[in-house]
Each structure stands twice: as structure tokens, then as C-alpha cells.
Coordinates of C-alpha atoms in Angstrom, one line a residue:
Chain A
M1 CA -21.1 11.4 2.6
A2 CA -24.3 10.0 3.1
A3 CA -23.6 6.2 2.7
P4 CA -26.4 3.8 3.2
S5 CA -26.1 0.9 6.2
A6 CA -24.6 -1.5 4.0
A7 CA -26.1 -4.3 6.4
G8 CA -25.9 -8.0 6.4
L9 CA -28.3 -10.0 5.5
S10 CA -29.3 -11.2 8.9
R11 CA -30.1 -7.5 10.1
R12 CA -33.9 -6.8 10.3
L13 CA -35.0 -3.1 9.8
R14 CA -35.9 -1.0 12.5
A15 CA -38.4 -1.8 15.1
W16 CA -41.4 -0.1 13.4
L17 CA -42.8 -3.7 12.9
P18 CA -41.7 -5.5 15.9
R19 CA -42.3 -9.5 16.5
L20 CA -43.3 -9.7 12.5
M21 CA -40.7 -11.0 10.2
Q22 CA -39.9 -8.5 7.2
V23 CA -40.4 -10.3 3.8
R24 CA -40.2 -7.4 1.9
W25 CA -36.9 -5.8 2.8
S26 CA -35.0 -3.1 1.3
R27 CA -31.2 -2.4 1.5
Y28 CA -31.6 1.3 2.5
N29 CA -32.4 2.2 6.4
P30 CA -35.7 3.6 6.7
N31 CA -34.8 7.0 6.9
Y32 CA -33.9 6.9 3.5
V33 CA -36.0 9.5 0.9
E34 CA -36.5 8.8 -2.7
P35 CA -34.5 11.4 -5.1
E36 CA -36.6 14.5 -7.0
V37 CA -34.7 14.8 -10.3
N38 CA -36.9 17.2 -11.6
K39 CA -34.3 20.1 -12.7
E40 CA -37.3 22.9 -12.7
L41 CA -37.4 22.7 -9.3
Y42 CA -33.9 23.1 -8.4
Q43 CA -33.2 26.3 -10.5
K44 CA -36.5 28.2 -9.7
P45 CA -35.1 30.7 -7.2
S46 CA -36.1 30.9 -3.3
E47 CA -38.7 33.6 -3.9
E48 CA -40.9 31.7 -6.2
L49 CA -41.2 28.5 -4.0
S50 CA -44.1 28.3 -2.1
E51 CA -44.8 27.8 1.5
E52 CA -45.3 24.0 1.3
E53 CA -41.8 23.1 -1.3
K54 CA -39.6 25.4 1.1
E55 CA -40.8 22.6 4.0
K56 CA -39.8 20.0 1.7
M57 CA -36.3 21.5 0.9
D58 CA -35.5 22.3 4.3
L59 CA -36.8 18.9 5.4
R60 CA -35.1 16.6 2.5
A61 CA -31.7 18.7 3.6
V62 CA -31.4 16.9 7.0
L63 CA -32.6 13.3 5.5
P64 CA -30.2 10.8 3.4
I65 CA -31.4 10.6 0.2
K66 CA -31.6 7.0 -2.1
A67 CA -29.7 6.5 -5.5
A68 CA -31.2 7.3 -8.2
P69 CA -32.3 4.2 -10.2
P70 CA -31.0 3.4 -13.4
S71 CA -34.3 4.3 -15.7
L72 CA -34.8 7.6 -13.9
S73 CA -32.8 10.5 -15.8
S74 CA -33.3 13.9 -15.9
S75 CA -33.7 14.4 -19.6
V76 CA -36.9 15.2 -21.4
F77 CA -36.8 12.1 -22.8
S78 CA -37.5 10.3 -19.5
D79 CA -41.2 9.5 -18.7
P80 CA -42.3 7.9 -15.7
M81 CA -45.4 6.2 -17.3
V82 CA -43.6 5.3 -20.4
S83 CA -40.5 3.5 -18.2
K84 CA -43.7 1.9 -16.3
F85 CA -45.2 0.6 -19.0
T86 CA -41.6 -0.8 -20.1
N87 CA -40.8 -2.4 -17.4
M88 CA -44.4 -4.3 -17.4
M89 CA -43.8 -5.4 -20.8
M90 CA -40.3 -6.9 -20.4
K91 CA -40.0 -10.3 -20.2
H92 CA -37.2 -12.3 -18.7
G93 CA -35.5 -9.3 -17.6
N94 CA -35.0 -8.6 -21.2
K95 CA -35.1 -4.6 -20.9
V96 CA -33.3 -3.8 -24.2
L97 CA -35.8 -5.7 -26.1
A98 CA -38.5 -4.2 -24.2
R99 CA -37.6 -0.5 -24.9
S100 CA -36.8 -1.5 -28.4
L101 CA -40.5 -2.0 -28.9
M102 CA -41.7 0.6 -27.2
S103 CA -39.6 3.5 -29.1
Q104 CA -40.7 1.5 -32.4
T105 CA -44.2 1.9 -31.0
L106 CA -44.1 5.2 -30.5
E107 CA -42.4 5.3 -33.6
A108 CA -45.7 3.7 -35.4
I109 CA -47.9 6.1 -33.9
K110 CA -46.1 9.0 -35.1
R111 CA -45.9 7.5 -38.8
K112 CA -49.6 7.1 -38.8
Q113 CA -51.0 10.2 -37.5
L114 CA -48.6 11.7 -39.8
E115 CA -50.1 10.3 -42.7
K116 CA -53.3 11.0 -41.5
Y117 CA -52.2 14.8 -41.1
H118 CA -50.7 14.7 -44.9
K119 CA -54.0 13.5 -46.2
A120 CA -56.4 15.7 -44.1
P121 CA -58.3 19.0 -45.5
E122 CA -57.0 22.4 -44.1
E123 CA -59.8 22.6 -41.5
E124 CA -59.4 19.1 -39.8
K125 CA -55.1 19.6 -39.1
E126 CA -54.8 21.0 -36.4
K127 CA -57.3 18.9 -34.7
I128 CA -54.8 15.9 -35.3
E129 CA -52.2 14.7 -32.5
C130 CA -49.1 13.7 -33.5
N131 CA -47.2 13.8 -30.4
P132 CA -46.9 10.3 -29.5
Y133 CA -46.6 11.0 -25.4
V134 CA -49.9 12.8 -25.3
I135 CA -51.2 9.7 -27.4
F136 CA -50.3 7.5 -25.3
H137 CA -50.9 9.6 -21.9
Q138 CA -54.5 10.2 -23.2
A139 CA -54.9 6.7 -24.0
L140 CA -54.5 5.4 -20.8
K141 CA -56.1 8.0 -19.2
N142 CA -59.1 6.6 -21.3
C143 CA -58.7 3.0 -19.9
Q144 CA -58.4 3.6 -17.0
P145 CA -61.9 2.4 -15.0
I146 CA -63.1 4.4 -11.9
I147 CA -64.6 1.7 -10.4
G148 CA -63.7 -2.1 -9.6
L149 CA -64.8 -5.0 -8.5
C150 CA -63.7 -6.8 -5.2
S151 CA -64.8 -10.3 -4.1
I152 CA -66.1 -10.4 -0.2
T153 CA -67.2 -13.8 1.2
R154 CA -70.0 -13.2 3.3
G155 CA -71.9 -16.4 5.2
G156 CA -70.4 -18.7 2.5
K157 CA -71.1 -16.7 -0.8
T158 CA -68.8 -14.8 -2.5
Y159 CA -70.1 -11.7 -3.7
Q160 CA -68.6 -9.3 -6.2
V161 CA -68.7 -5.5 -4.2
P162 CA -68.2 -2.7 -6.4
V163 CA -65.3 -0.8 -5.1
P164 CA -63.7 2.5 -5.7
L165 CA -60.0 2.2 -6.9
K166 CA -56.6 3.9 -5.6
D167 CA -55.3 6.2 -8.7
N168 CA -51.8 3.5 -8.7
R169 CA -54.6 0.3 -9.3
K170 CA -56.7 2.3 -11.8
R171 CA -53.2 2.8 -14.1
F172 CA -51.9 -0.7 -13.4
L173 CA -54.7 -2.1 -14.8
A174 CA -55.1 0.0 -17.6
M175 CA -51.4 -0.9 -18.7
K176 CA -52.5 -4.3 -17.7
W177 CA -55.3 -4.9 -19.9
L178 CA -53.5 -3.4 -22.7
I179 CA -50.8 -5.4 -22.5
T180 CA -52.7 -8.5 -22.1
E181 CA -54.9 -7.7 -25.3
C182 CA -52.1 -7.0 -27.3
R183 CA -50.5 -10.5 -26.3
E184 CA -53.4 -12.2 -27.1
N185 CA -55.6 -11.4 -29.7
K186 CA -53.2 -10.4 -32.5
N187 CA -52.4 -12.4 -35.1
R188 CA -49.3 -14.3 -35.7
R189 CA -48.2 -12.6 -38.3
T190 CA -48.4 -9.0 -36.5
L191 CA -45.5 -7.6 -34.8
M192 CA -45.8 -6.0 -31.2
P193 CA -45.2 -2.5 -31.9
E194 CA -47.6 -2.8 -34.9
K195 CA -50.7 -4.3 -32.6
L196 CA -49.6 -2.0 -30.0
S197 CA -50.0 1.4 -31.9
Q198 CA -53.5 0.3 -32.9
E199 CA -54.6 -0.7 -29.8
L200 CA -53.3 3.0 -28.5
L201 CA -55.1 4.9 -31.6
Q202 CA -58.1 3.3 -30.9
A203 CA -58.2 4.2 -26.8
F204 CA -57.2 7.4 -27.8
N205 CA -60.5 7.9 -29.8
N206 CA -62.3 6.0 -26.9
E207 CA -62.9 3.1 -29.2
G208 CA -61.6 -0.7 -29.4
P209 CA -61.5 -3.7 -26.9
I210 CA -59.9 -2.3 -23.9
I211 CA -62.9 0.7 -23.9
K212 CA -65.5 -2.2 -24.4
K213 CA -63.6 -4.0 -21.3
K214 CA -63.8 -0.9 -19.3
H215 CA -67.5 -0.6 -20.0
T216 CA -68.3 -4.1 -19.0
L217 CA -66.5 -3.3 -15.6
H218 CA -68.2 -0.6 -15.2
K219 CA -71.8 -2.2 -16.1
M220 CA -70.9 -4.9 -13.5
A221 CA -70.4 -2.5 -10.7
E222 CA -73.7 -0.7 -11.5
A223 CA -75.6 -4.0 -11.7
N224 CA -73.7 -5.1 -8.4
R225 CA -74.4 -1.6 -6.6
A226 CA -77.2 -3.7 -4.1
Y227 CA -73.9 -5.2 -2.2
A228 CA -71.9 -1.8 -1.9
H229 CA -73.0 -1.8 1.5
F230 CA -70.5 -5.0 2.1
R231 CA -67.9 -2.9 2.0
W232 CA -66.3 -1.7 5.7
W233 CA -63.3 0.4 4.2
Chain B
L1 CA -48.9 -24.1 59.6
R2 CA -48.5 -27.4 57.3
L3 CA -45.3 -29.3 56.8
I4 CA -44.6 -28.6 53.3
Y5 CA -42.6 -31.6 51.2
T6 CA -39.7 -29.8 49.3
T7 CA -36.7 -31.3 47.1
T8 CA -33.2 -29.8 47.2
A9 CA -34.1 -28.8 43.8
M10 CA -37.0 -26.6 44.8
Q11 CA -34.7 -25.5 47.6
S12 CA -31.7 -24.0 45.7
K13 CA -31.9 -20.5 44.5
N14 CA -33.8 -19.6 41.3
I15 CA -30.8 -17.4 40.1
G16 CA -32.4 -16.2 37.0
A17 CA -35.3 -14.7 38.6
S18 CA -33.7 -12.1 40.5
G19 CA -32.6 -10.2 36.7
P20 CA -29.5 -8.9 35.9
E21 CA -26.4 -8.7 38.4
K22 CA -27.0 -5.6 40.3
Y23 CA -23.9 -3.7 41.2
T24 CA -23.2 -1.8 44.3
E25 CA -21.7 1.8 44.6
E26 CA -18.9 0.7 46.2
F27 CA -18.1 -1.7 43.8
I28 CA -18.4 0.8 40.6
E29 CA -16.3 3.2 42.7
K30 CA -13.2 0.1 43.3
Q31 CA -13.8 -0.2 39.5
I32 CA -13.1 3.4 38.9
Q33 CA -9.7 3.5 41.2
E34 CA -8.3 0.0 39.7
F35 CA -9.3 1.7 36.1
N36 CA -7.5 4.7 36.6
L37 CA -4.6 3.1 38.6
G38 CA -4.1 0.6 35.7
K39 CA -4.1 4.0 33.2
R40 CA -1.3 4.8 35.3
H41 CA 0.6 1.5 35.3
L42 CA 0.0 1.1 31.2
A43 CA 1.3 4.8 30.5
N44 CA 4.3 4.0 32.4
M45 CA 4.8 0.5 30.1
M46 CA 4.6 2.6 27.0
G47 CA 6.9 5.6 28.6
E48 CA 4.6 8.2 28.0
D49 CA 3.4 10.5 30.8
P50 CA 0.7 9.1 33.0
E51 CA -1.4 12.4 33.0
T52 CA -2.1 13.0 29.5
F53 CA -2.8 9.5 28.7
T54 CA -6.0 9.8 26.7
Q55 CA -8.7 6.7 25.6
E56 CA -7.4 6.7 22.1
D57 CA -3.9 6.1 23.9
I58 CA -5.3 3.1 25.8
D59 CA -6.6 1.6 22.9
R60 CA -3.6 1.7 21.2
A61 CA -1.6 0.2 23.8
V62 CA -3.8 -2.5 25.2
A63 CA -4.0 -3.6 21.3
Y64 CA -0.2 -3.5 20.9
L65 CA 0.0 -5.3 24.2
F66 CA -2.5 -7.7 23.6
P67 CA -2.9 -8.8 20.2
S68 CA -5.8 -10.8 19.0
G69 CA -7.0 -12.0 15.9
L70 CA -10.6 -12.3 16.7
F71 CA -12.8 -11.1 13.7
D72 CA -15.3 -9.1 16.2
K73 CA -14.1 -6.5 17.8
R74 CA -15.9 -6.3 20.4
A75 CA -14.4 -9.7 21.5
R76 CA -10.7 -8.5 21.6
P77 CA -9.6 -7.1 25.1
M78 CA -10.2 -3.5 25.9
M79 CA -9.9 -1.0 28.6
K80 CA -12.8 1.2 28.7
H81 CA -13.8 3.5 31.6
P82 CA -16.6 1.0 34.1
T83 CA -19.2 3.8 33.3
E84 CA -18.8 2.7 29.8
I85 CA -18.8 -1.2 30.6
F86 CA -21.4 -1.6 33.5
P87 CA -24.8 -0.6 32.5
E88 CA -26.5 2.3 34.5
Q89 CA -28.8 0.7 36.7
R90 CA -31.2 2.0 39.2
K91 CA -30.6 2.2 43.3
I92 CA -33.3 0.2 45.2
Q93 CA -36.5 1.3 44.8
W94 CA -37.8 0.9 48.3
G95 CA -36.6 1.8 52.0
E96 CA -35.8 -0.7 54.7
D97 CA -39.6 -1.0 55.3
G98 CA -40.1 -2.4 52.0
R99 CA -42.4 0.4 50.8
P100 CA -41.3 1.9 47.4
F101 CA -40.1 5.6 47.3
H102 CA -41.9 6.7 44.5
F103 CA -46.0 6.3 44.5
L104 CA -46.1 4.8 40.7
F105 CA -44.0 2.1 41.8
Y106 CA -46.5 -0.4 41.7
T107 CA -47.4 0.4 37.7
G108 CA -44.0 -1.2 36.9
K109 CA -42.8 1.7 34.5
Q110 CA -42.8 4.1 37.1
S111 CA -40.3 6.8 35.3
Y112 CA -42.5 6.4 32.3
Y113 CA -46.0 7.3 33.6
S114 CA -44.3 10.1 35.9
L115 CA -43.0 11.8 32.8
M116 CA -46.2 11.1 31.0
H117 CA -47.9 12.9 34.0
E118 CA -45.5 15.6 33.9
T119 CA -45.8 16.3 30.2
Y120 CA -49.6 16.3 30.1
E121 CA -49.8 19.1 33.0
K122 CA -47.8 21.0 30.8
L123 CA -49.6 20.6 27.8
L124 CA -53.0 21.5 30.2
N125 CA -51.2 25.1 31.3
L126 CA -50.6 25.8 28.0
Q127 CA -54.2 25.0 26.7
K128 CA -55.0 27.2 29.5
Y129 CA -52.5 30.0 28.8
Q130 CA -53.9 29.6 24.7
D131 CA -57.5 30.2 26.4
Q132 CA -56.4 33.0 28.4
L133 CA -55.3 34.5 25.2
L134 CA -57.7 33.9 23.1
A135 CA -60.1 35.2 25.5
Q136 CA -58.2 38.9 25.5
D137 CA -57.8 38.7 21.6
L138 CA -53.9 38.5 22.0
L139 CA -53.5 35.4 20.4
S140 CA -50.4 36.2 18.6
Q141 CA -49.1 34.8 14.8
K142 CA -47.8 31.1 15.3
E143 CA -43.8 31.6 14.5
K144 CA -43.1 28.4 12.6
R145 CA -40.5 26.7 14.7
N146 CA -37.5 25.2 12.4
L147 CA -38.8 21.5 12.5
S148 CA -36.2 20.4 9.9
G149 CA -33.1 21.2 12.1
S150 CA -34.1 18.9 15.0
R151 CA -35.8 15.6 15.9
W152 CA -36.9 13.5 18.7
L153 CA -35.0 11.0 20.9
T154 CA -35.7 8.2 19.4
K155 CA -37.2 4.8 21.3
I156 CA -33.7 3.6 22.7
E157 CA -32.3 7.0 24.0
L158 CA -35.7 7.6 25.7
E159 CA -35.1 4.4 27.5
E160 CA -31.7 5.0 28.1
M161 CA -32.6 8.4 29.9
L162 CA -35.5 6.4 31.9
L163 CA -33.3 3.3 32.7
E164 CA -36.9 1.7 32.3
K165 CA -37.6 -0.4 29.1
L166 CA -40.7 1.1 26.8
S167 CA -43.0 -0.6 24.7
D168 CA -43.6 0.9 21.0
D169 CA -47.0 2.0 21.6
D170 CA -46.3 3.6 24.6
Y171 CA -42.9 5.3 22.9
S172 CA -45.6 6.5 19.9
R173 CA -47.9 8.1 22.7
F174 CA -45.1 10.0 24.2
I175 CA -44.3 11.7 21.2
Q176 CA -47.8 12.1 20.1
L177 CA -48.0 14.5 23.6
L178 CA -44.7 16.3 22.5
E179 CA -45.9 16.9 18.9
K180 CA -49.1 18.3 20.6
M181 CA -47.6 20.7 22.8
M182 CA -45.5 21.9 19.9
T183 CA -48.6 23.0 18.0
L184 CA -49.3 25.7 21.0
P185 CA -47.8 28.8 22.0
C186 CA -44.8 27.6 25.0
G187 CA -43.2 30.0 27.3
D188 CA -39.6 29.9 27.8
T189 CA -39.9 27.1 30.4
E190 CA -42.0 24.6 28.7
E191 CA -39.5 25.1 25.6
K192 CA -36.5 24.2 27.8
Y193 CA -38.6 20.9 28.7
I194 CA -39.0 20.2 25.0
Q195 CA -35.7 20.6 24.2
K196 CA -34.5 17.9 26.4
F197 CA -36.6 15.5 24.5
S198 CA -35.1 16.5 21.1
K199 CA -31.7 16.5 19.6
E200 CA -30.5 18.3 16.7
V201 CA -29.8 16.8 13.1
A202 CA -26.7 18.6 11.3
A203 CA -27.3 19.3 7.6
Q204 CA -26.2 16.2 5.2
L205 CA -24.3 18.2 3.4
K206 CA -21.9 18.9 5.9
K207 CA -20.9 15.4 5.6
V208 CA -19.9 15.4 1.9
D209 CA -16.5 16.7 1.3
I210 CA -15.6 19.0 -1.5
E211 CA -12.1 18.3 -3.1
P212 CA -10.0 21.2 -4.7
L213 CA -9.5 21.4 -8.5
K214 CA -6.0 20.1 -9.9
Y215 CA -4.6 21.3 -13.0
D216 CA -2.6 19.2 -15.6
E217 CA 0.6 20.0 -17.6
R218 CA -1.4 22.1 -20.1
G219 CA -3.1 24.0 -17.5
V220 CA -6.5 22.3 -18.0
A221 CA -8.5 21.8 -14.9
F222 CA -9.5 18.4 -13.7
S223 CA -10.7 16.2 -11.0
T224 CA -11.1 12.5 -10.0
G225 CA -14.2 10.5 -8.6
K226 CA -14.2 7.0 -7.7
G227 CA -17.8 4.7 -8.3
V228 CA -18.8 1.8 -7.3
R229 CA -22.1 -0.6 -8.3
K230 CA -22.9 -4.0 -7.7
T231 CA -19.3 -5.4 -8.5
A232 CA -18.4 -2.9 -10.7
R233 CA -15.5 -0.8 -10.0
A234 CA -14.9 2.8 -11.9
T235 CA -12.6 5.4 -11.9
A236 CA -13.1 8.5 -14.0
V237 CA -11.6 11.9 -14.7
V238 CA -13.6 14.7 -15.5
Y239 CA -11.7 17.7 -17.6
D240 CA -12.4 21.3 -18.1
K241 CA -12.9 23.2 -21.4
G242 CA -13.6 20.2 -23.2
T243 CA -16.3 18.6 -26.4
G244 CA -18.3 16.5 -24.2
K245 CA -16.3 13.5 -25.4
I246 CA -16.4 10.1 -23.5
T247 CA -13.6 7.5 -23.5
V248 CA -14.3 4.4 -21.5
N249 CA -11.4 1.7 -21.2
G250 CA -9.7 3.2 -24.2
I251 CA -12.8 3.0 -26.6
D252 CA -15.8 5.5 -27.3
V253 CA -18.8 5.3 -24.9
L254 CA -21.0 5.2 -28.4
H255 CA -18.9 1.9 -29.1
Y256 CA -18.2 0.4 -25.2
F257 CA -22.3 1.5 -24.0
P258 CA -24.4 0.4 -27.3
V259 CA -27.3 0.6 -25.3
L260 CA -28.9 4.1 -24.7
Q261 CA -30.1 3.7 -21.8
D262 CA -26.6 3.4 -20.2
R263 CA -25.1 6.4 -22.2
E264 CA -28.6 8.4 -20.6
Q265 CA -26.9 7.4 -17.6
L266 CA -23.7 8.1 -17.9
L267 CA -24.7 12.0 -19.2
F268 CA -27.5 12.3 -16.6
P269 CA -24.9 14.3 -14.1
F270 CA -23.7 16.4 -17.1
Q271 CA -27.4 17.0 -18.3
F272 CA -28.3 17.9 -14.6
L273 CA -26.4 20.5 -14.0
D274 CA -26.6 22.0 -17.8
R275 CA -23.0 21.0 -18.5
V276 CA -23.4 18.6 -21.3
G277 CA -21.1 20.0 -24.1
K278 CA -18.2 21.3 -21.5
H279 CA -16.5 18.3 -20.1
D280 CA -14.4 15.6 -21.6
M281 CA -14.2 12.4 -19.6
V282 CA -12.0 9.6 -19.1
C283 CA -12.6 6.5 -17.4
T284 CA -11.7 3.2 -16.7
V285 CA -14.3 0.2 -15.5
S286 CA -13.7 -3.1 -14.4
G287 CA -16.4 -5.9 -13.0
G288 CA -20.0 -6.0 -12.9
G289 CA -22.4 -6.3 -16.3
R290 CA -23.5 -3.4 -19.0
S291 CA -25.7 -1.7 -16.4
A292 CA -23.7 -2.0 -13.1
Q293 CA -20.6 -0.3 -15.5
A294 CA -23.0 2.8 -16.4
G295 CA -24.0 3.5 -12.8
A296 CA -20.3 3.4 -11.4
I297 CA -19.1 6.0 -13.5
R298 CA -22.1 7.7 -13.2
L299 CA -21.4 8.0 -9.5
A300 CA -17.8 8.7 -10.6
S301 CA -18.3 11.5 -12.5
A302 CA -20.5 12.9 -10.1
K303 CA -18.6 13.0 -7.3
A304 CA -16.1 14.5 -10.0
L305 CA -18.2 17.1 -10.8
K306 CA -18.7 18.5 -7.3
S307 CA -15.1 20.4 -7.2
F308 CA -16.4 22.3 -10.5
V309 CA -19.7 23.3 -9.0
T310 CA -21.0 25.4 -6.3
E311 CA -22.2 24.0 -2.9
K312 CA -25.8 24.8 -3.8
E313 CA -25.8 22.6 -6.6
V314 CA -23.4 20.1 -4.5
E315 CA -26.4 19.7 -2.6
F316 CA -29.0 19.6 -5.5
L317 CA -26.8 16.5 -7.2
R318 CA -27.2 15.1 -3.2
Q319 CA -31.1 15.4 -3.8
A320 CA -31.2 13.9 -6.8
G321 CA -29.9 10.8 -5.8
L322 CA -26.6 11.0 -7.9
L323 CA -24.3 11.0 -4.8
T324 CA -25.1 7.9 -3.0
P325 CA -23.9 5.1 -3.9
D326 CA -26.3 2.2 -4.3
P327 CA -26.2 -0.4 -2.3
R328 CA -28.4 -2.9 -3.7
V329 CA -26.3 -6.2 -4.5
R330 CA -27.5 -10.0 -5.7
E331 CA -29.2 -11.6 -2.9
R332 CA -28.0 -14.9 -2.0
K333 CA -29.4 -18.1 -2.8
K334 CA -30.4 -20.0 0.3
P335 CA -30.4 -23.5 1.3
G336 CA -33.9 -25.2 0.9
Q337 CA -35.1 -22.9 -2.0
E338 CA -34.3 -22.8 -5.7
G339 CA -33.2 -19.0 -5.7
A340 CA -33.0 -16.2 -3.1
R341 CA -36.6 -16.1 -2.8
R342 CA -38.1 -18.8 -5.4
K343 CA -38.9 -21.9 -3.2
F344 CA -39.3 -25.2 -5.2
T345 CA -42.3 -26.5 -6.6
W346 CA -44.4 -27.8 -3.8
K347 CA -45.3 -31.1 -4.0
K348 CA -48.4 -32.5 -2.2
R349 CA -47.1 -36.1 -2.2

């Protein structure tokens, strides 16, 4: 049984970073690899697997694997983006509340879309998207900025330099803007699911305050184009 | 020649400067003789045959005759072969006239640099061979060597092999050279040379033991598993030919785990193997919180399901992370800080 090294707190990780005190350490040995939960990948017969996948499977057969975290599951209902968003919405570790808010949001989206669907004439019925997960993913994609600004200090002055963003950073910014927008700019009487569903539907149609924020960021980056050569990476 | 005024302190030998104690060959041989003699005495004392007295017998005998309550196993009395106790050391590298034997002695890391030279020479030969093949258009298809079955020697193992300290940079350069050699078509001698620096890694699946199924009075197959997560301890009994009913500590799962996430975790192993309505489960769990108990039962049920399922599916279970106990536990609070990571508020004055 692949048992991870349950080392004491004083043990440092392997010497791939010598002489530097590790602050962000993990209880797992560095050899351990992330688990792969997708059921379909395992059920494919070996002929259909591509070369890369076969190599990856062979490699994983020899390495020890980390335990799957409690938010990960192989069921159809668990979505990594939705879980990430729920975690970002969570306050003081209250996952139950965050998860119920998320499910209420998705329910509210579905209800609104169904209302629109039933009221619409025949030709437009097919264009209305009713699946809340699809709406969520599309809205987040629409909110993601392509380019960001980074403050670089040269000769005493700090310039805002346009910088290409990584995928993780884009997703994080989109989710962060959505949550801060919903927390700050809502009426005292409206509840979070209501406001969130409103924002998500607006973002899905490329309107609303978050899309505006994204566009202002892009315009600022375009305006500061002159300083782009300050970037050295 | 000038008279230098020295003090007694400067005249005494600097003991630390000469490095670790060097053992002569006669000393080691004498130790080996004493060890063998002592082994025979010990066998006589324990009333066993001196010829077939193994190391395990020696350890047992020493633990019996010299019981020790010390916590650290390395501090307790032990009797091992001198080659295991005295570290392997290099013999003196220079002759009587003071001239060193090896031409790279003055680099400081003679065996490392000579190894790099040898490896690079082989690499150049391989490249020449490849160029020849290219010129004659006989370049055969690269046979993919099974990379997943072997690993390179770790830095510590390489240090033991060379009897020299290496830096991480040196070690990574050597591995880069070996990787480059792997990409070229190799002959037999080069293969043997590379194999000296690689070790076989057994598939992880072999470390997992699968217990056989047990049968209860009604003839229904069942198996048990134990799971641990943080402070929670769980045991699960999974019965065959069931309807998907789960009972925890005598209470139905819907009442014991009102949160959806916990119930999802309990069903995770069954859903992964497509056996959701086919098994019954009875579990007992204690300790920990709600999420820890769910995680413990998940591990216990996955371990129990191992006996119902083929080896390939056990491998899939392992790769999905269902069979590894989660090692994350609560980090302790440190003195001088408010919590495990949170420091006290910084006050300027």
C-alpha cells in the first residue's frame, strides 16, 4: 500500500531547494502525483488510448498518488470550476453555506431562463440556453481579461506595464471580480444568489459591470502600450 | 630562517582540521574478526547453532540480553557487521613521494570529474556513430525504451558510489548528460554503462495486498476495510447482493450526514466502479469532525471494495487517489505566534 511519509513537523523536503527555508510545504513526499478522477479515461480500452496517454498511464503506475480531496468526486455533478468558485465565495470555512448559495444561484438562473423560454415565440426557443452550468462557464469565459497591468518601478517612477496573463490568473480575476461586484454593489435587501444570478446572466450576454471592468482594463493596457518594452519576461 | 614566537596553544594539533577519523585496513579486518568471534559466543549463549546464526538472530539476542528503554532505535545497543558501521572511506590518494595517483586529484572532486569525462567520451562516440548511420542512411527507428520502469540513481546513492560529496548542480549536470545519451541509438556496451546508473522501480500496485472474500451465514460475500482521516477512525463492512443501503453507527446515512458533500464522498468509490446499487454497507466511525468521518469511511469502503474487483480496477482505484490515506493533519500552534501560521499583530512601538 503506498503510504505517504507521515513525517514530523521538523522534517524538511528533499534537497531540490537547498539552503532555502521552505514555508509552503506539504505533508506529501515530492514524488507524489495528483489523482486522476475522470472515469471515462480508465474505461477506454487500451487500443483507443493515444501514445501520450499510454506513456502517462505507465508513468503513473510506478509513482505513488496523493489522496483525492473531499471536494473532488467522479460523479457528473462535481465540476472543478464550480468548486473553485464555491471555495472563493466561502467565508471563515463555512463550506455548507457557500455550497447552498451556489446551488441556489444555479437554481435561480435555471428558473429565469425557463421563464424566458416559455414566454418566447417558437423561433427563438432554440436560442435560449437553459443549462445553468453552460451559462456559468460561458459567463466566466466572457469575463476573463486577456491582458493585465503590472507595476514596474524604473528610476523612482512606477509604471503600469501591460503584461500577458496566464490561464490560472485570468480565471482567478474573473471569479474575483464577480464575487466582489456581488458583495459590494447590491442592495441591502437582495440576497446573494439573486444578485449573482443576475450578474452571471448579464455576463453571459456580454453586458453588465464586470464586462465593463474588463473593457476598461483592456483600454488602460492599450493606452500604456508605450511601456510594454519594460517587461523582461 | 627567522625565529617565530609561538604559544603552546598554537603548537597543539588542530584535531578538527584533518577531517573524519580514518580507519586503516588492519583495523577494519581486526573488527571483522572480533565480530565473527562475538557472533559465535552469542550463539553459544543463546543455545543456538553458531553456523546458522543470521543477523536477525543477532538483533533478537542483543535485544534480549541488553534491554533498553531508549526511544531512538539508533541509540540502543546493536551488533552489526563492521562494513555497515564504519563508513566506506577512500584509501590515501597519494604515494610515498607525495604525488597523487589520479591526474584530476587537484580538482578536489576527482571521481566526479573523471566520471563526467568518461560519460562525455561515450556520448561523443555515440554521436559519431549516429553521424555514420546518417551518412549511410541506415538510421533505424528509435526503439522506445521503457522509461517508466527505471529511475536514475539519487544524489545520495551517487555520492555513495563515488565516495565523494557532490553539489546539486553537479548531480543535475550528470543526469542531463545521461538523458542526452538515452536519446541516441546505443550499442550494448553503452547500455550496460547506463544501466550502472539506473535502478528498477517496481510497480506501485505490487505493494497493495488484496484480501480474499469472506462469506457469512446467509452465504452472502462480504469484506471489511479500515479507514483513517485526521482523528477519525472508521471500519466498513461491504456486503454483496445489496440494494445500496448504507448504515453508519446504526443510523441511516441520510440522518447521519445531512450535508450533500459527505454523502457524495461516501458514494465516490461505488460510483467510480459503477456499482452504486449493488452493495450494502454497514460502518462504524468515531472521532474527528463531519468531513473527516466521511473521508475515513470513504477510505475504508474503497479498501473493502478491493476484494470484489479485478486487479486492473484496483489499479484504477489507486490512480484515482481512493486508496491513499490522507496525511494532512492539523498543524500545531507555535510559540511566539497566535496560531499555526498567523503571527501576532505587528506594533511599531
